[in-house]
Each structure stands twice: as C-alpha cells, then as structure tokens.
Amino acid sequence: MLDADGSETSPLIHVRTRPHGSLSWPAARDAARKTGAEGGSPTAEVPLPAALGAVLGADLVSAIDVPALDTAAMDGYAVAGKGPWSVLGRSLAGRGAPVARLRRGEAVEIATGAVVPDGTLAVLPYEEAEAAGTVVHGACAPGRHIRRRGETVPAGALAARRGAPVTPALLGLAAGLGLDTLPVTRPVVRVLITGDEIVHSGRPRPGAVRDAIGPVLPGLVAWAGGRCEEPRALPDGRAPLVSALAALPGDHVAAVGGSSSAGPADHLRAALAALGARIVVDGVACRPGHPQLLAVLPSGAVVVGLPGNPGAALAAALTLLVPVLCGRTGRRDPAHGGRRARLSAMTDPHPIDTRLLPVRVHGDLAVETESHGPADLRGAAAADALAVLPPTTRGTAADGTVELVAVPT
Ligand SMILES: Nc1nc2c(c(=O)[nH]1)N[C@H]1C(S)=C(S)[C@@H](COP(=O)(O)OP(=O)(O)OC[C@H]3O[C@@H](n4cnc5c(N)ncnc54)[C@H](O)[C@@H]3O)O[C@H]1N2
Ligand code: MOO
C-alpha cells in the first residue's frame, strides 16, 4: 500500500520505507563519481611491477622513438636495389651488422628486430626468397617489412592517458618506452566495521555475527584501482565513529560497515553531523541498500556508509564506493560500463525503488541467481552482475533490456 508521497504504509502502523532523503539510484551513482572527482589522489613514482592494478596518475608521453632506428619486421634478407643480391653476412638483433651500408645488389641475412643497414630497400622474408649459395633471388616492394624509427611510438607521443588502469599491457608499454617506474595513484580506503555483535574470525557464538563486509572490500576496491587498509573494528556508539573519522587523512575514503540506518545503535549520521560533514547522498531509492550514504568531511575525506546487511553493503559499495574511487583517479568505472541484457524471467519492479538483482549473464540474457534477501551473499557470490530494474518499467529499454552493474568475478 502506498501513501501520498510514495512511501509504503502498513494498515497497523505507518512505516516510511525510506527513512532519509533518498536520491534516485542513477543520481546517487553520478553524485558519487562527481564527489570523488572533487578530491585529489596523490601520485607517486613506483617500480613497474608494483604499479599493477593502480591508476596512471599523469599522461604518459614517450621520451624516445620506438623503435629507436629502422629495423626488420620479418626474418629474411635486407636488400638494396634490384635482385638478385649477394649476401654479405648475417645481422642479428642486438648484435652488430656485417656492414653499415648496403650498395645496390647487396643483401644481409637479417633477424626480426635487427637494425637494417643504411641503403636497405626492403626486407625480403625467407618464405619469399630463393637462396642459392650466397646469392638470393626474389621480388619486393620498396619499404616492405621495414619498421621505421618511431613508427610504433614516436618521441613526444601520448602513449597512455592519466586515469588509465595500469594493466599488464600498460606495464609492457611502459617498459618498451624505457621506463622503470610509473606515476600512479591508488586511493586508500579505510574500512571501519561497526557493531558490538560483529566478530572477525572463527565461527560466531550465538548472538554474534561474523563480519562479511570487510572481506568483500579489498577485492572490490582493488578492482576500482584503490587499496583497502586492514579493516578496523569499532564498537557501537557515536564517540568511536567520531574519533575514527576525525583521524581520517583528507585524501582517504572511509567505508563504514553498519550504523547506516535509524536504529538505536546507528550513529553514523550523528557522528558526521558532529564533524561538520557535508552530506551528499542521504539514502538511495534502491533495494537492497537504501540506507547507504555519502558525505565529505571538512578535510576533504569522503565517507561512504554501507548498510550492515552484507548483500546491501555490496550493492552500496558498487553504487557509491566504486564511483567515488574512479572519480578520484579519473579511471573508467569497471562496474558501470553501460552493458545491458534482457532478464530471462519477468521480475516485478519495486513501485518506488530501483531493484538491484544478482544475475549471471549469458550473452544478452541475464538469469537471476537465487537470492534470499539483503543479508544474503549467496546470490551475489554466484553472480557476475547486478541487473538494474528501475521502479515501474520506465528504465527498461524498448528492446526489453536493463542496465547491468558488473560485479568482480
Ligand atoms: N527502522 C528501520 N530499520 C531499518 C531500516 C530502515 O529503513 N528503518 N533499514 C533496514 C535495512 S534495509 C538495512 S540494510 C539495515 C541497515 O542497518 P545498519 O547499516 O544500521 O547496520 P546495523 O543495524 O548495524 O546492522 C544491520 C544488520 O546487519 C548485520 N551486520 C552489520 N554489520 C555487519 C557485518 N560487518 N557483517 C555481517 N553482518 C553485519 C547486523 O548484525 C544486523 O543484522 O537496517 C534495517 N533496519
Ligand atoms: O536494503 Mo537493506 O539495505 O535491504 O538490507
């Protein structure tokens, strides 16, 4: 049953489904990226292997020509003038050539990557050459199979942009440009897990709950180009949250697990108010995850409030935390790539909230995984995306597709 402003009511007691001034799900996601982009993320030069998974903190401009000189692109013969050619010797990559210059009718046997002698017309691959003793025959067009100086990357060229994820291929590119280090940024996430009932190892005794949010975050944050600190456990109460958040460096992001809602032990909003934080997102019209929030402390540090139910925390981390991190570094968002699929079965939309459904994607078909509510991670553990089902069917495209939020697998 819905009341005038769209909140659900029960016949016995009036319960607002959204306790806070919720933003729509797409607006919250966009606000998170924008908020992240307002703050900087420090850039440091780090050795290539250590840069993997971080984000390029500055444009990468090549200081050198690659290749540095004209080189052979095929194994065969570097030839000068018309054939037949007499072969003067062998030129291997990294070793000296038998001659610095070829004259017409001369050739050297050459390996891919070796510098071609001056005067080379073309490289004739073995498979197109006919060799008889020290004489070789064949036909080739001028310039064929020669990789010219700077052809791959000329000096001064933009090789990769700030914000590029540092992938294995980017490390190879950097090494090819003669670099031993890269300027990278990797925003730091301080994980604060609240709740007197939460334990961090072993089987929980009756009444206790094992932390299931802390273990989700390092992989999720690394996927977005950031780094998680070891989770810190906080007891319930406003004071522990106030002191933990007050100690947050201005370039850090805090992910707070729990305390996001309206219960007697939910102190995040009060702690943020005490610290003079600017609240950017105060609840999101989505299920699960509606109590999530986003705030900026006077220091510039960003705080993301993740609802205590672990399935809701994952949805919130994908909605707010990942976009904040990507905004900070200018990285493309790995969760929100705009991919779409058709849902394999009819699922009712929520009347006022966006539903985020764990799905497994097969081609253009998204099949819902079995999920048992916001506290359950089974559905998400079997999923590779969350299907975004907007309230009513307005966000479903004419072709019946819905947006997908990727989940790291
Ligand atoms: N009156 C209302 N009550 C609740 C609302 C609401 O709108 N009005 N929203 C519900 C929803 S939805 C969620 S989600 C939770 C959010 O709760 P909090 O973020 O305040 O978190 P807690 O109250 O501390 O815990 C809720 C639940 O989650 C368990 N939890 C907490 N942290 C963890 C963790 N790290 N790992 C595993 N499980 C955790 C906790 O034991 C509770 O069961 O509020 C609803 N209530
Ligand atoms: O929506 Mo709560 O955020 O469902 O568990």
CSV table of C-alpha atoms and ligand atoms in Angstrom, one decimal:
chain,number,residue,atom,x,y,z
A,1,MET,CA,0.0,0.0,0.0
A,2,LEU,CA,1.4,3.4,-0.9
A,3,ASP,CA,0.7,6.8,0.7
A,4,ALA,CA,0.7,10.1,-1.0
A,5,ASP,CA,4.5,10.6,-1.3
A,6,GLY,CA,5.0,7.1,-2.5
A,7,SER,CA,6.1,5.6,0.9
A,8,GLU,CA,4.7,2.2,1.8
A,9,THR,CA,2.3,2.1,4.7
A,10,SER,CA,1.0,-0.8,6.8
A,11,PRO,CA,-2.6,-0.9,7.9
A,12,LEU,CA,-1.5,-1.0,11.5
A,13,ILE,CA,1.4,1.3,11.7
A,14,HIS,CA,2.7,4.0,9.3
A,15,VAL,CA,6.2,3.0,8.3
A,16,ARG,CA,8.2,5.0,5.8
A,17,THR,CA,10.2,2.7,3.6
A,18,ARG,CA,12.8,5.4,3.1
A,19,PRO,CA,13.9,7.0,6.4
A,20,HIS,CA,16.2,9.5,4.7
A,21,GLY,CA,16.0,12.0,1.8
A,22,SER,CA,16.8,9.4,-0.8
A,23,LEU,CA,18.2,10.1,-4.2
A,24,SER,CA,17.3,8.0,-7.2
A,25,TRP,CA,19.8,5.2,-7.9
A,26,PRO,CA,21.3,6.8,-11.1
A,27,ALA,CA,21.5,10.2,-9.4
A,28,ALA,CA,23.3,8.7,-6.4
A,29,ARG,CA,25.8,6.9,-8.6
A,30,ASP,CA,26.5,10.1,-10.6
A,31,ALA,CA,26.8,12.2,-7.4
A,32,ALA,CA,29.4,9.7,-6.1
A,33,ARG,CA,31.6,9.9,-9.2
A,34,LYS,CA,31.4,13.7,-9.1
A,35,THR,CA,32.2,13.8,-5.4
A,36,GLY,CA,35.2,11.6,-5.9
A,37,ALA,CA,36.4,13.9,-8.8
A,38,GLU,CA,36.3,16.9,-6.5
A,39,GLY,CA,39.1,15.4,-4.4
A,40,GLY,CA,42.6,14.5,-5.5
A,41,SER,CA,44.5,11.3,-5.1
A,42,PRO,CA,48.3,11.6,-4.5
A,43,THR,CA,50.5,10.4,-7.3
A,44,ALA,CA,53.8,8.6,-6.7
A,45,GLU,CA,56.5,7.1,-8.9
A,46,VAL,CA,56.6,3.3,-8.3
A,47,PRO,CA,58.5,0.5,-9.9
A,48,LEU,CA,56.7,-1.2,-12.7
A,49,PRO,CA,55.7,-4.4,-11.0
A,50,ALA,CA,54.3,-2.5,-8.0
A,51,ALA,CA,52.2,-0.3,-10.3
A,52,LEU,CA,49.9,-3.2,-11.5
A,53,GLY,CA,46.3,-2.5,-10.7
A,54,ALA,CA,46.8,1.2,-9.8
A,55,VAL,CA,45.7,4.1,-12.0
A,56,LEU,CA,48.0,6.2,-14.1
A,57,GLY,CA,48.4,9.5,-12.3
A,58,ALA,CA,49.7,11.5,-15.2
A,59,ASP,CA,49.7,11.3,-19.0
A,60,LEU,CA,52.4,9.0,-20.3
A,61,VAL,CA,54.4,10.8,-23.0
A,62,SER,CA,57.2,8.9,-24.7
A,63,ALA,CA,60.7,10.3,-24.4
A,64,ILE,CA,62.0,8.1,-27.1
A,65,ASP,CA,61.3,6.8,-30.6
A,66,VAL,CA,60.2,3.2,-30.6
A,67,PRO,CA,61.9,1.6,-32.4
A,68,ALA,CA,64.9,3.8,-32.0
A,69,LEU,CA,66.2,3.0,-35.5
A,70,ASP,CA,64.8,1.4,-38.7
A,71,THR,CA,64.5,-2.3,-38.0
A,72,ALA,CA,63.5,-5.5,-39.8
A,73,ALA,CA,59.9,-6.6,-39.3
A,74,MET,CA,60.5,-10.1,-40.6
A,75,ASP,CA,63.2,-12.7,-40.6
A,76,GLY,CA,64.8,-12.8,-44.1
A,77,TYR,CA,67.2,-10.6,-46.1
A,78,ALA,CA,67.7,-6.8,-46.1
A,79,VAL,CA,68.3,-6.0,-49.7
A,80,ALA,CA,69.4,-2.9,-51.7
A,81,GLY,CA,68.4,-2.2,-55.3
A,82,LYS,CA,67.0,-4.8,-57.6
A,83,GLY,CA,67.8,-8.5,-57.2
A,84,PRO,CA,69.5,-10.9,-57.4
A,85,TRP,CA,71.5,-9.9,-54.4
A,86,SER,CA,74.8,-11.2,-53.0
A,87,VAL,CA,74.6,-11.9,-49.3
A,88,LEU,CA,77.4,-10.3,-47.3
A,89,GLY,CA,76.7,-11.8,-43.9
A,90,ARG,CA,74.2,-12.1,-41.1
A,91,SER,CA,72.7,-9.3,-38.9
A,92,LEU,CA,71.1,-10.4,-35.6
A,93,ALA,CA,69.0,-8.2,-33.3
A,94,GLY,CA,71.3,-6.7,-30.6
A,95,ARG,CA,74.5,-7.6,-32.4
A,96,GLY,CA,76.5,-5.6,-34.9
A,97,ALA,CA,75.7,-5.8,-38.6
A,98,PRO,CA,78.4,-7.1,-41.0
A,99,VAL,CA,78.1,-3.8,-43.0
A,100,ALA,CA,76.8,-0.3,-42.0
A,101,ARG,CA,75.6,0.4,-45.6
A,102,LEU,CA,74.4,-1.8,-48.4
A,103,ARG,CA,75.1,-1.0,-52.0
A,104,ARG,CA,72.8,-2.0,-54.9
A,105,GLY,CA,72.8,-5.7,-55.5
A,106,GLU,CA,73.9,-6.4,-51.9
A,107,ALA,CA,72.0,-8.0,-49.0
A,108,VAL,CA,72.4,-9.2,-45.4
A,109,GLU,CA,70.6,-12.0,-43.8
A,110,ILE,CA,68.6,-10.3,-41.0
A,111,ALA,CA,66.6,-11.2,-38.0
A,112,THR,CA,63.3,-9.5,-36.9
A,113,GLY,CA,64.2,-6.5,-34.8
A,114,ALA,CA,67.7,-6.1,-36.1
A,115,VAL,CA,68.7,-2.6,-37.3
A,116,VAL,CA,68.7,-2.6,-41.1
A,117,PRO,CA,71.8,-1.2,-42.8
A,118,ASP,CA,71.7,2.2,-44.5
A,119,GLY,CA,70.6,1.8,-48.1
A,120,THR,CA,68.2,-1.0,-47.4
A,121,LEU,CA,65.3,-1.0,-49.9
A,122,ALA,CA,63.2,-3.7,-48.2
A,123,VAL,CA,63.3,-6.9,-46.2
A,124,LEU,CA,62.6,-10.0,-48.2
A,125,PRO,CA,61.1,-12.7,-45.9
A,126,TYR,CA,62.7,-16.2,-46.1
A,127,GLU,CA,59.4,-17.6,-47.5
A,128,GLU,CA,59.5,-15.2,-50.4
A,129,ALA,CA,63.3,-15.6,-51.1
A,130,GLU,CA,65.1,-18.2,-53.2
A,131,ALA,CA,68.7,-18.7,-51.9
A,132,ALA,CA,71.4,-20.4,-53.9
A,133,GLY,CA,74.7,-20.3,-52.1
A,134,THR,CA,75.5,-16.6,-51.3
A,135,VAL,CA,73.1,-15.3,-53.9
A,136,VAL,CA,69.4,-14.7,-53.2
A,137,HIS,CA,66.5,-14.0,-55.6
A,138,GLY,CA,63.1,-12.6,-55.1
A,139,ALA,CA,60.8,-9.7,-55.6
A,140,CYS,CA,59.9,-7.0,-53.1
A,141,ALA,CA,58.3,-3.6,-52.9
A,142,PRO,CA,60.4,-0.6,-51.6
A,143,GLY,CA,60.0,-0.2,-47.8
A,144,ARG,CA,58.3,-3.6,-47.3
A,145,HIS,CA,58.8,-5.2,-43.9
A,146,ILE,CA,60.9,-2.4,-42.5
A,147,ARG,CA,59.7,-0.9,-39.2
A,148,ARG,CA,60.7,2.7,-39.4
A,149,ARG,CA,62.2,4.6,-36.5
A,150,GLY,CA,59.4,5.9,-34.2
A,151,GLU,CA,56.8,4.0,-36.2
A,152,THR,CA,55.4,2.2,-33.1
A,153,VAL,CA,55.6,5.2,-30.7
A,154,PRO,CA,57.3,8.4,-31.8
A,155,ALA,CA,59.1,10.5,-29.2
A,156,GLY,CA,56.6,13.1,-27.8
A,157,ALA,CA,53.6,10.9,-28.5
A,158,LEU,CA,50.9,10.4,-25.9
A,159,ALA,CA,51.2,6.7,-25.1
A,160,ALA,CA,48.5,6.5,-22.4
A,161,ARG,CA,46.3,8.9,-20.6
A,162,ARG,CA,46.0,9.9,-16.9
A,163,GLY,CA,43.3,7.7,-15.4
A,164,ALA,CA,44.2,4.6,-17.5
A,165,PRO,CA,44.1,1.4,-15.4
A,166,VAL,CA,47.6,0.0,-15.0
A,167,THR,CA,47.1,-3.3,-16.8
A,168,PRO,CA,49.7,-5.9,-17.7
A,169,ALA,CA,49.7,-4.5,-21.2
A,170,LEU,CA,50.4,-1.0,-19.9
A,171,LEU,CA,53.3,-2.3,-17.9
A,172,GLY,CA,54.7,-3.7,-21.1
A,173,LEU,CA,54.1,-0.5,-23.0
A,174,ALA,CA,56.0,1.5,-20.3
A,175,ALA,CA,58.9,-0.9,-20.3
A,176,GLY,CA,59.1,-0.6,-24.1
A,177,LEU,CA,59.3,3.2,-23.6
A,178,GLY,CA,62.4,2.6,-21.4
A,179,LEU,CA,60.7,3.3,-18.1
A,180,ASP,CA,61.5,1.6,-14.8
A,181,THR,CA,58.8,3.4,-12.8
A,182,LEU,CA,55.3,4.8,-13.5
A,183,PRO,CA,53.5,7.8,-11.8
A,184,VAL,CA,50.5,6.1,-10.3
A,185,THR,CA,47.7,6.8,-7.9
A,186,ARG,CA,45.9,4.2,-5.7
A,187,PRO,CA,43.3,5.8,-3.4
A,188,VAL,CA,43.3,4.4,0.1
A,189,VAL,CA,40.1,3.1,1.7
A,190,ARG,CA,39.9,2.9,5.5
A,191,VAL,CA,37.4,0.2,6.4
A,192,LEU,CA,35.6,0.8,9.7
A,193,ILE,CA,33.3,-2.1,10.7
A,194,THR,CA,30.9,-1.1,13.4
A,195,GLY,CA,28.8,-3.3,15.7
A,196,ASP,CA,29.2,-4.8,19.1
A,197,GLU,CA,27.9,-8.1,17.7
A,198,ILE,CA,30.5,-8.4,14.9
A,199,VAL,CA,33.4,-10.8,15.3
A,200,HIS,CA,36.3,-11.0,12.8
A,201,SER,CA,37.4,-14.7,12.9
A,202,GLY,CA,36.1,-18.1,13.5
A,203,ARG,CA,32.5,-19.3,14.0
A,204,PRO,CA,30.3,-16.7,15.6
A,205,ARG,CA,28.9,-17.7,19.0
A,206,PRO,CA,25.1,-17.4,19.3
A,207,GLY,CA,24.2,-13.8,19.1
A,208,ALA,CA,27.4,-12.8,17.4
A,209,VAL,CA,27.7,-12.2,13.6
A,210,ARG,CA,30.9,-12.8,11.6
A,211,ASP,CA,32.0,-9.7,9.6
A,212,ALA,CA,31.0,-10.4,6.0
A,213,ILE,CA,31.6,-6.8,4.7
A,214,GLY,CA,35.3,-6.4,5.5
A,215,PRO,CA,36.3,-9.4,3.3
A,216,VAL,CA,34.3,-8.1,0.3
A,217,LEU,CA,36.0,-4.8,0.1
A,218,PRO,CA,39.7,-5.4,-0.7
A,219,GLY,CA,38.9,-7.1,-4.0
A,220,LEU,CA,36.2,-4.7,-4.9
A,221,VAL,CA,38.4,-1.7,-4.1
A,222,ALA,CA,41.4,-3.2,-6.0
A,223,TRP,CA,39.2,-3.7,-9.0
A,224,ALA,CA,38.4,0.0,-9.0
A,225,GLY,CA,42.2,0.9,-8.7
A,226,GLY,CA,42.3,1.5,-4.9
A,227,ARG,CA,43.7,-0.2,-1.9
A,228,CYS,CA,42.0,-1.2,1.4
A,229,GLU,CA,43.6,-0.9,4.7
A,230,GLU,CA,43.1,-3.8,7.2
A,231,PRO,CA,39.5,-3.4,8.5
A,232,ARG,CA,39.2,-1.7,11.9
A,233,ALA,CA,36.5,-2.9,14.3
A,234,LEU,CA,34.6,-0.2,16.1
A,235,PRO,CA,32.2,-0.7,19.0
A,236,ASP,CA,28.7,0.8,18.7
A,237,GLY,CA,28.5,4.4,19.8
A,238,ARG,CA,28.9,7.9,18.3
A,239,ALA,CA,32.2,8.6,20.0
A,240,PRO,CA,34.3,5.8,18.4
A,241,LEU,CA,33.0,6.8,15.0
A,242,VAL,CA,33.7,10.5,15.6
A,243,SER,CA,37.3,9.8,16.6
A,244,ALA,CA,37.9,7.3,13.8
A,245,LEU,CA,36.5,9.6,11.2
A,246,ALA,CA,38.3,12.7,12.7
A,247,ALA,CA,41.6,10.8,12.2
A,248,LEU,CA,41.0,10.1,8.5
A,249,PRO,CA,43.6,11.7,6.3
A,250,GLY,CA,42.0,14.1,3.8
A,251,ASP,CA,42.9,12.1,0.7
A,252,HIS,CA,41.4,8.9,2.1
A,253,VAL,CA,38.0,7.4,1.7
A,254,ALA,CA,36.3,5.7,4.6
A,255,ALA,CA,33.9,2.8,4.1
A,256,VAL,CA,31.8,2.3,7.2
A,257,GLY,CA,30.1,-1.0,7.6
A,258,GLY,CA,26.8,-0.8,9.5
A,259,SER,CA,25.4,2.1,11.6
A,260,SER,CA,23.8,3.5,8.5
A,261,SER,CA,20.2,3.2,9.4
A,262,ALA,CA,17.8,4.6,12.0
A,263,GLY,CA,18.2,2.1,14.9
A,264,PRO,CA,19.4,2.9,18.5
A,265,ALA,CA,22.9,1.7,17.6
A,266,ASP,CA,23.1,3.5,14.3
A,267,HIS,CA,25.4,6.5,14.9
A,268,LEU,CA,26.9,7.4,11.6
A,269,ARG,CA,24.7,10.3,10.7
A,270,ALA,CA,25.1,11.8,14.2
A,271,ALA,CA,28.9,11.4,14.0
A,272,LEU,CA,29.0,13.0,10.6
A,273,ALA,CA,26.9,15.9,11.9
A,274,ALA,CA,29.3,16.3,14.9
A,275,LEU,CA,32.2,16.5,12.5
A,276,GLY,CA,30.5,19.1,10.3
A,277,ALA,CA,30.4,16.8,7.3
A,278,ARG,CA,28.6,17.7,4.1
A,279,ILE,CA,26.0,15.0,3.3
A,280,VAL,CA,25.9,14.4,-0.4
A,281,VAL,CA,23.7,11.2,-0.5
A,282,ASP,CA,21.4,10.5,2.4
A,283,GLY,CA,19.8,7.3,1.4
A,284,VAL,CA,19.3,5.9,-2.1
A,285,ALA,CA,16.0,4.8,-3.6
A,286,CYS,CA,17.2,1.2,-4.3
A,287,ARG,CA,16.7,-2.3,-2.9
A,288,PRO,CA,18.8,-3.6,-1.3
A,289,GLY,CA,20.9,-0.8,0.1
A,290,HIS,CA,18.6,2.1,0.7
A,291,PRO,CA,20.2,3.4,4.0
A,292,GLN,CA,23.6,4.0,2.3
A,293,LEU,CA,25.1,7.4,2.4
A,294,LEU,CA,27.9,9.5,1.2
A,295,ALA,CA,29.5,12.5,2.9
A,296,VAL,CA,32.5,14.7,2.7
A,297,LEU,CA,34.4,15.8,5.8
A,298,PRO,CA,35.8,19.3,6.1
A,299,SER,CA,39.3,17.7,5.4
A,300,GLY,CA,38.1,16.6,2.0
A,301,ALA,CA,38.0,12.9,3.1
A,302,VAL,CA,35.0,11.0,1.7
A,303,VAL,CA,32.8,8.7,3.9
A,304,VAL,CA,30.7,6.0,2.3
A,305,GLY,CA,28.1,4.4,4.7
A,306,LEU,CA,27.5,0.8,3.8
A,307,PRO,CA,24.3,-0.8,5.2
A,308,GLY,CA,25.0,-3.6,7.7
A,309,ASN,CA,23.2,-6.3,5.7
A,310,PRO,CA,26.1,-7.7,3.6
A,311,GLY,CA,24.1,-8.0,0.3
A,312,ALA,CA,23.0,-4.4,0.8
A,313,ALA,CA,26.6,-3.4,1.6
A,314,LEU,CA,27.8,-4.9,-1.7
A,315,ALA,CA,25.1,-3.1,-3.7
A,316,ALA,CA,26.0,0.1,-1.9
A,317,ALA,CA,29.7,-0.3,-2.5
A,318,LEU,CA,29.0,-0.7,-6.2
A,319,THR,CA,26.6,2.2,-6.2
A,320,LEU,CA,28.8,4.7,-4.2
A,321,LEU,CA,32.2,3.5,-3.3
A,322,VAL,CA,33.4,2.3,-6.7
A,323,PRO,CA,32.3,5.5,-8.5
A,324,VAL,CA,33.9,7.7,-5.7
A,325,LEU,CA,37.3,5.9,-6.2
A,326,CYS,CA,37.0,6.1,-10.0
A,327,GLY,CA,36.1,9.8,-9.8
A,328,ARG,CA,39.2,10.4,-7.7
A,329,THR,CA,41.6,9.0,-10.2
A,330,GLY,CA,39.7,9.7,-13.5
A,331,ARG,CA,39.5,5.9,-14.1
A,332,ARG,CA,36.7,4.4,-16.1
A,333,ASP,CA,34.3,2.7,-13.8
A,334,PRO,CA,34.6,-1.1,-14.1
A,335,ALA,CA,31.1,-1.6,-12.5
A,336,HIS,CA,29.2,0.8,-14.7
A,337,GLY,CA,30.2,0.1,-18.2
A,338,GLY,CA,26.7,0.6,-19.7
A,339,ARG,CA,26.3,-3.1,-20.6
A,340,ARG,CA,22.7,-4.2,-21.0
A,341,ALA,CA,20.9,-7.6,-21.2
A,342,ARG,CA,17.4,-9.0,-21.2
A,343,LEU,CA,16.2,-10.5,-18.0
A,344,SER,CA,15.4,-14.2,-18.5
A,345,ALA,CA,12.3,-14.1,-16.4
A,346,MET,CA,9.7,-11.4,-15.7
A,347,THR,CA,10.5,-9.8,-12.4
A,348,ASP,CA,8.2,-7.2,-10.8
A,349,PRO,CA,9.8,-3.8,-10.4
A,350,HIS,CA,9.5,-2.2,-7.0
A,351,PRO,CA,6.9,0.7,-7.1
A,352,ILE,CA,9.3,3.4,-6.0
A,353,ASP,CA,12.8,2.0,-5.7
A,354,THR,CA,15.3,0.6,-8.2
A,355,ARG,CA,15.9,-3.1,-7.6
A,356,LEU,CA,19.4,-4.5,-7.9
A,357,LEU,CA,19.1,-8.2,-8.8
A,358,PRO,CA,22.2,-10.5,-8.8
A,359,VAL,CA,22.3,-12.2,-12.2
A,360,ARG,CA,24.5,-14.4,-14.2
A,361,VAL,CA,24.9,-13.1,-17.8
A,362,HIS,CA,24.8,-15.5,-20.7
A,363,GLY,CA,25.3,-13.5,-24.0
A,364,ASP,CA,22.5,-10.9,-23.9
A,365,LEU,CA,20.4,-12.8,-21.3
A,366,ALA,CA,20.6,-12.1,-17.6
A,367,VAL,CA,19.5,-15.0,-15.4
A,368,GLU,CA,18.6,-14.2,-11.8
A,369,THR,CA,20.7,-16.1,-9.2
A,370,GLU,CA,18.9,-17.4,-6.2
A,371,SER,CA,19.0,-14.8,-3.5
A,372,HIS,CA,17.4,-14.7,-0.1
A,373,GLY,CA,17.2,-11.1,0.8
A,374,PRO,CA,19.6,-8.3,1.6
A,375,ALA,CA,21.6,-10.2,4.3
A,376,ASP,CA,22.4,-13.0,1.9
A,377,LEU,CA,25.5,-13.0,-0.3
A,378,ARG,CA,24.8,-16.4,-1.9
A,379,GLY,CA,23.1,-14.8,-4.9
A,380,ALA,CA,25.9,-12.3,-5.3
A,381,ALA,CA,28.6,-14.9,-5.0
A,382,ALA,CA,27.1,-16.8,-7.9
A,383,ALA,CA,26.5,-13.6,-10.0
A,384,ASP,CA,28.7,-11.6,-12.4
A,385,ALA,CA,26.4,-8.6,-12.4
A,386,LEU,CA,23.5,-6.8,-10.7
A,387,ALA,CA,20.6,-6.1,-13.1
A,388,VAL,CA,19.2,-2.6,-12.5
A,389,LEU,CA,15.4,-2.8,-12.5
A,390,PRO,CA,14.1,0.7,-12.3
A,391,PRO,CA,10.8,1.5,-10.4
A,392,THR,CA,7.9,0.6,-12.8
A,393,THR,CA,9.3,-0.3,-16.2
A,394,ARG,CA,10.4,3.2,-17.3
A,395,GLY,CA,14.1,2.3,-17.4
A,396,THR,CA,13.6,-0.8,-19.4
A,397,ALA,CA,14.5,-0.1,-23.0
A,398,ALA,CA,12.1,-0.7,-25.8
A,399,ASP,CA,14.1,-3.8,-26.6
A,400,GLY,CA,13.4,-5.1,-23.1
A,401,THR,CA,17.0,-4.8,-21.9
A,402,VAL,CA,18.1,-3.5,-18.5
A,403,GLU,CA,21.4,-2.0,-17.4
A,404,LEU,CA,23.9,-4.2,-15.7
A,405,VAL,CA,26.3,-3.3,-13.0
A,406,ALA,CA,29.3,-5.6,-13.2
A,407,VAL,CA,30.4,-7.5,-10.1
A,408,PRO,CA,34.1,-8.5,-9.9
A,409,THR,CA,34.4,-12.3,-10.5
B,1,LIG,N1,13.5,1.4,11.2
B,1,LIG,C1,14.3,1.0,10.2
B,1,LIG,N2,15.1,-0.1,10.4
B,1,LIG,C2,15.9,-0.5,9.4
B,1,LIG,C3,15.8,0.2,8.1
B,1,LIG,C4,15.0,1.3,8.0
B,1,LIG,O1,14.9,1.9,6.9
B,1,LIG,N3,14.3,1.7,9.1
B,1,LIG,N4,16.6,-0.3,7.1
B,1,LIG,C5,16.9,-1.7,7.2
B,1,LIG,C6,17.9,-2.0,6.2
B,1,LIG,S1,17.4,-2.1,4.6
B,1,LIG,C7,19.2,-2.3,6.5
B,1,LIG,S2,20.3,-2.7,5.3
B,1,LIG,C8,19.7,-2.2,7.8
B,1,LIG,C9,20.9,-1.3,7.9
B,1,LIG,O2,21.5,-1.3,9.1
B,1,LIG,P1,22.7,-0.6,9.6
B,1,LIG,O3,23.6,-0.1,8.5
B,1,LIG,O4,22.3,0.5,10.5
B,1,LIG,O5,23.5,-1.7,10.3
B,1,LIG,P2,23.3,-2.5,11.6
B,1,LIG,O6,22.0,-2.0,12.2
B,1,LIG,O7,24.5,-2.3,12.4
B,1,LIG,O8,23.1,-4.0,11.2
B,1,LIG,C10,22.1,-4.4,10.4
B,1,LIG,C11,22.2,-5.9,10.2
B,1,LIG,O9,23.4,-6.2,9.5
B,1,LIG,C12,24.3,-7.0,10.3
B,1,LIG,N5,25.7,-6.6,10.1
B,1,LIG,C13,26.2,-5.4,10.4
B,1,LIG,N6,27.5,-5.3,10.1
B,1,LIG,C14,27.8,-6.5,9.6
B,1,LIG,C15,29.0,-7.0,9.0
B,1,LIG,N7,30.1,-6.3,9.0
B,1,LIG,N8,28.9,-8.3,8.6
B,1,LIG,C16,27.8,-9.0,8.6
B,1,LIG,N9,26.6,-8.6,9.1
B,1,LIG,C17,26.6,-7.3,9.6
B,1,LIG,C18,23.8,-6.8,11.7
B,1,LIG,O10,24.2,-7.8,12.5
B,1,LIG,C19,22.4,-6.7,11.5
B,1,LIG,O11,21.8,-7.9,11.4
B,1,LIG,O12,18.8,-1.6,8.7
B,1,LIG,C20,17.5,-2.2,8.6
B,1,LIG,N10,16.7,-1.6,9.6
B,2,MOO,O1,18.1,-2.5,1.8
B,2,MOO,MO1,18.8,-3.1,3.3
B,2,MOO,O2,19.9,-2.0,2.6
B,2,MOO,O3,17.9,-4.1,2.2
B,2,MOO,O4,19.3,-4.6,3.6
